[in-house]
Amino acid sequence: MRNVVFIPYIKREDSFTKSGVGQSNRHKGYDYGINSWKQWCNKHNCELFVLDELLVPESQMLITWQRWYVLDILEHNNIDYDQVLVVDADSIVHPDCPNFFEMTNRKFTTQLTDGDFEWVSRAINGYSNLFFNKKWCLKPYEFFQTGFVIINKDHKPFFEKVLDWYNKNREEVIKSYDTLLTGSDISLMNCLRKEFGVEMNLLPKQFSLMDLARKNLLYLEPHNWWADDLTNLYNSGWIYQFNAIPQSSMGRDRSYWMGRIYEELY
């Protein structure tokens, strides 16, 4: 029985919401992330599982929701897992990253969202009002990343309740993507964790570093005052999440950074 790194990676062909959730170019550069996780897993005797086929069409359920069938998927594939990291494909792990599976206390382990707090607050408020008749299901400082979550068999009842809730509210959830414009599953997963009383274990920030551009860790424009190298990034964390990267006049998009960082590290 081994620990598993589980990565959803569907190469989409078309966009299917007005807000662009599911747009076809989102997978660009993801192979670098998967290759980094493959090498980290080999080093730490873990198994890598890439979900590359949809369970149902994304018009019924986005892949971000389908990934929460993770434990059922592993069992269906006869994988005898211990703990499971569900991580986004647009992430790269440093080859020297310590084994975070040893730091979970066997609890629902994750990292807090450390980015645009206006977006987080708007998302919590919007979904709390729409589905739970509340102003705030939780506070922004409790809002975890759905792109880095470690779970085990003890959490299967929680995900069963989550997916049952989704299926009962599917039509309204799908409509919400284009009305609230705050992502797909992340806000509701946060609300549901709070509503169902699941305790979180938080890893230090360096185990899932996000919003890299706002932290001035990427050189995006010729007028940036810091050096065009990645020393500060590598000193700041072990796992890099490539979200919210703005347009760059130098053409440095997510795929550029994932390729450059992967080639430097590996």
Coordinates of C-alpha atoms in Angstrom, one line a residue, residues 40-237:
W40 CA 9.2 13.1 -7.2
C41 CA 7.0 10.0 -6.9
N42 CA 9.9 7.7 -8.0
K43 CA 12.1 9.3 -5.4
H44 CA 9.6 8.9 -2.5
N45 CA 8.2 5.5 -3.5
C46 CA 4.8 6.9 -4.4
E47 CA 2.4 6.0 -7.2
L48 CA 1.4 8.6 -9.8
F49 CA -2.1 8.4 -11.2
V50 CA -3.2 10.7 -14.0
L51 CA -6.9 11.0 -14.7
D52 CA -7.0 11.5 -18.4
E53 CA -10.5 10.4 -19.3
L54 CA -13.8 12.0 -18.2
L55 CA -16.2 10.1 -16.1
V56 CA -19.1 12.0 -17.6
P57 CA -19.3 14.9 -20.2
E58 CA -18.1 18.2 -18.7
S59 CA -21.5 19.7 -19.6
Q60 CA -22.8 17.6 -16.7
M61 CA -19.8 17.9 -14.3
L62 CA -16.5 19.8 -14.8
I63 CA -13.3 17.8 -14.3
T64 CA -12.7 19.9 -11.2
W65 CA -15.7 18.2 -9.7
Q66 CA -15.0 14.8 -11.2
R67 CA -11.7 14.6 -9.5
W68 CA -13.4 14.3 -6.1
Y69 CA -14.4 10.8 -7.2
V70 CA -10.7 10.2 -6.6
L71 CA -11.0 7.4 -4.0
D72 CA -13.6 5.5 -6.0
I73 CA -11.4 5.9 -9.1
L74 CA -8.4 4.4 -7.4
E75 CA -10.4 1.6 -6.0
H76 CA -11.9 0.9 -9.4
N77 CA -8.4 0.6 -10.8
N78 CA -7.4 -1.8 -8.0
I79 CA -4.9 0.7 -6.5
D80 CA -4.4 -0.1 -2.8
Y81 CA -3.7 3.5 -1.6
D82 CA -2.7 4.8 1.8
Q83 CA -2.8 8.6 1.5
V84 CA -3.6 10.5 -1.7
L85 CA -2.5 14.0 -2.9
V86 CA -4.9 15.5 -5.3
V87 CA -2.9 18.2 -7.1
D88 CA -3.4 20.4 -10.2
A89 CA -1.5 19.6 -13.3
D90 CA -0.4 23.2 -13.6
S91 CA 2.1 22.8 -10.7
I92 CA 5.7 21.8 -10.5
V93 CA 7.4 20.2 -7.5
H94 CA 11.0 20.9 -6.7
P95 CA 13.1 17.7 -6.8
D96 CA 14.3 18.4 -3.2
C97 CA 10.7 18.8 -1.8
P98 CA 10.4 16.9 1.5
N99 CA 7.8 14.1 1.8
F100 CA 4.7 16.0 2.9
F101 CA 2.8 12.7 3.3
E102 CA 4.7 12.4 6.6
M103 CA 3.2 15.7 7.8
T104 CA -0.5 15.1 7.6
N105 CA -1.4 13.6 10.9
R106 CA -3.8 11.6 8.7
K107 CA -6.2 14.5 8.5
F108 CA -7.6 16.5 5.6
T109 CA -4.4 18.3 4.7
T110 CA -4.1 21.3 2.4
Q111 CA -2.8 24.8 2.1
L112 CA -4.6 28.1 2.4
T113 CA -5.3 30.2 -0.7
D114 CA -2.8 33.1 -0.6
G115 CA -3.7 35.3 -3.6
D116 CA -6.5 37.7 -4.5
F117 CA -8.5 38.2 -1.3
E118 CA -11.1 40.3 -3.1
W119 CA -11.9 37.4 -5.3
V120 CA -12.0 35.0 -2.4
S121 CA -14.3 37.2 -0.4
R122 CA -16.6 37.7 -3.4
A123 CA -16.7 33.9 -4.1
I124 CA -17.5 33.0 -0.5
N125 CA -20.2 35.6 -0.2
G126 CA -21.8 34.7 -3.6
Y127 CA -21.9 31.0 -3.0
S128 CA -22.9 31.3 0.7
N129 CA -25.9 33.4 -0.4
L130 CA -26.9 31.3 -3.4
F131 CA -26.8 27.9 -1.8
F132 CA -26.7 28.1 2.0
N133 CA -28.8 31.2 2.9
K134 CA -25.8 32.7 4.6
K135 CA -23.7 35.8 4.1
W136 CA -20.5 34.0 4.9
C137 CA -20.0 30.2 5.2
L138 CA -16.4 30.8 6.2
K139 CA -13.9 33.5 6.5
P140 CA -11.3 34.3 3.7
Y141 CA -8.5 33.2 6.0
E142 CA -10.0 29.7 6.1
F143 CA -10.2 29.3 2.3
F144 CA -8.1 26.3 1.2
Q145 CA -6.7 25.5 -2.2
T146 CA -8.5 22.8 -4.0
G147 CA -5.3 22.3 -6.2
F148 CA -3.4 20.7 -3.3
V149 CA -5.4 18.4 -1.0
I150 CA -4.2 15.3 0.8
I151 CA -6.8 12.7 1.9
N152 CA -7.2 9.1 2.9
K153 CA -9.9 6.5 3.4
D154 CA -11.3 8.3 6.4
H155 CA -12.5 11.1 4.1
K156 CA -14.6 8.9 1.8
P157 CA -17.9 9.8 3.6
F158 CA -17.1 13.5 3.2
F159 CA -16.7 13.2 -0.6
E160 CA -19.8 11.0 -0.9
K161 CA -21.8 13.8 0.8
V162 CA -20.1 16.4 -1.5
L163 CA -20.9 14.5 -4.7
D164 CA -24.4 13.8 -3.5
W165 CA -24.9 17.5 -2.8
Y166 CA -23.5 18.4 -6.3
N167 CA -25.8 16.0 -8.1
K168 CA -28.9 17.4 -6.2
N169 CA -27.9 20.9 -7.1
R170 CA -26.2 20.4 -10.4
E171 CA -28.2 22.7 -12.6
E172 CA -27.8 25.6 -10.2
V173 CA -24.1 25.0 -9.8
I174 CA -23.5 25.0 -13.5
K175 CA -25.5 28.2 -13.9
S176 CA -23.4 29.8 -11.2
Y177 CA -20.2 29.7 -13.2
D178 CA -21.5 32.4 -15.5
T179 CA -23.3 34.5 -12.9
L180 CA -20.8 34.5 -10.0
L181 CA -17.7 34.3 -12.2
T182 CA -15.5 32.9 -9.4
G183 CA -14.3 29.5 -10.7
S184 CA -16.0 26.1 -10.5
D185 CA -15.6 23.9 -7.5
I186 CA -13.3 25.8 -5.1
S187 CA -15.8 28.0 -3.4
L188 CA -18.4 25.3 -2.9
M189 CA -15.8 22.8 -1.7
N190 CA -14.7 25.3 0.9
C191 CA -18.3 25.9 2.0
L192 CA -19.1 22.2 2.1
R193 CA -16.0 21.4 4.1
K194 CA -17.2 24.0 6.7
E195 CA -20.8 22.9 6.5
F196 CA -19.9 19.2 7.0
G197 CA -17.4 20.0 9.8
V198 CA -14.2 18.5 8.3
E199 CA -11.1 19.5 10.2
M200 CA -8.2 20.8 8.2
N201 CA -4.5 20.2 8.8
L202 CA -2.5 23.0 7.2
L203 CA 1.0 22.6 5.7
P204 CA 3.4 25.5 5.8
K205 CA 3.1 27.9 2.9
Q206 CA 6.1 26.6 1.0
F207 CA 4.3 23.3 0.2
S208 CA 2.0 25.0 -2.3
L209 CA 3.1 28.4 -3.4
M210 CA 0.5 30.2 -5.6
D211 CA 0.0 33.6 -7.3
L212 CA 3.6 33.8 -8.2
A213 CA 3.3 36.9 -10.3
R214 CA 1.7 39.0 -7.6
K215 CA 4.6 37.9 -5.3
N216 CA 7.2 39.3 -7.8
L217 CA 8.7 35.9 -8.2
L218 CA 8.4 35.9 -12.1
Y219 CA 10.1 38.3 -14.4
L220 CA 7.3 39.3 -16.8
E221 CA 8.2 42.7 -18.2
P222 CA 11.5 44.5 -19.2
H223 CA 10.9 47.2 -16.6
N224 CA 10.7 44.8 -13.6
W225 CA 13.4 45.9 -11.1
W226 CA 14.4 42.4 -10.0
A227 CA 16.7 40.0 -11.8
D228 CA 15.5 37.7 -14.6
D229 CA 16.3 34.6 -12.6
L230 CA 14.4 32.2 -10.4
T231 CA 16.5 32.2 -7.3
N232 CA 13.8 34.0 -5.2
L233 CA 11.2 31.5 -6.4
Y234 CA 13.3 28.4 -5.5
N235 CA 14.1 30.0 -2.1
S236 CA 10.4 30.7 -1.4
G237 CA 8.8 27.2 -1.7

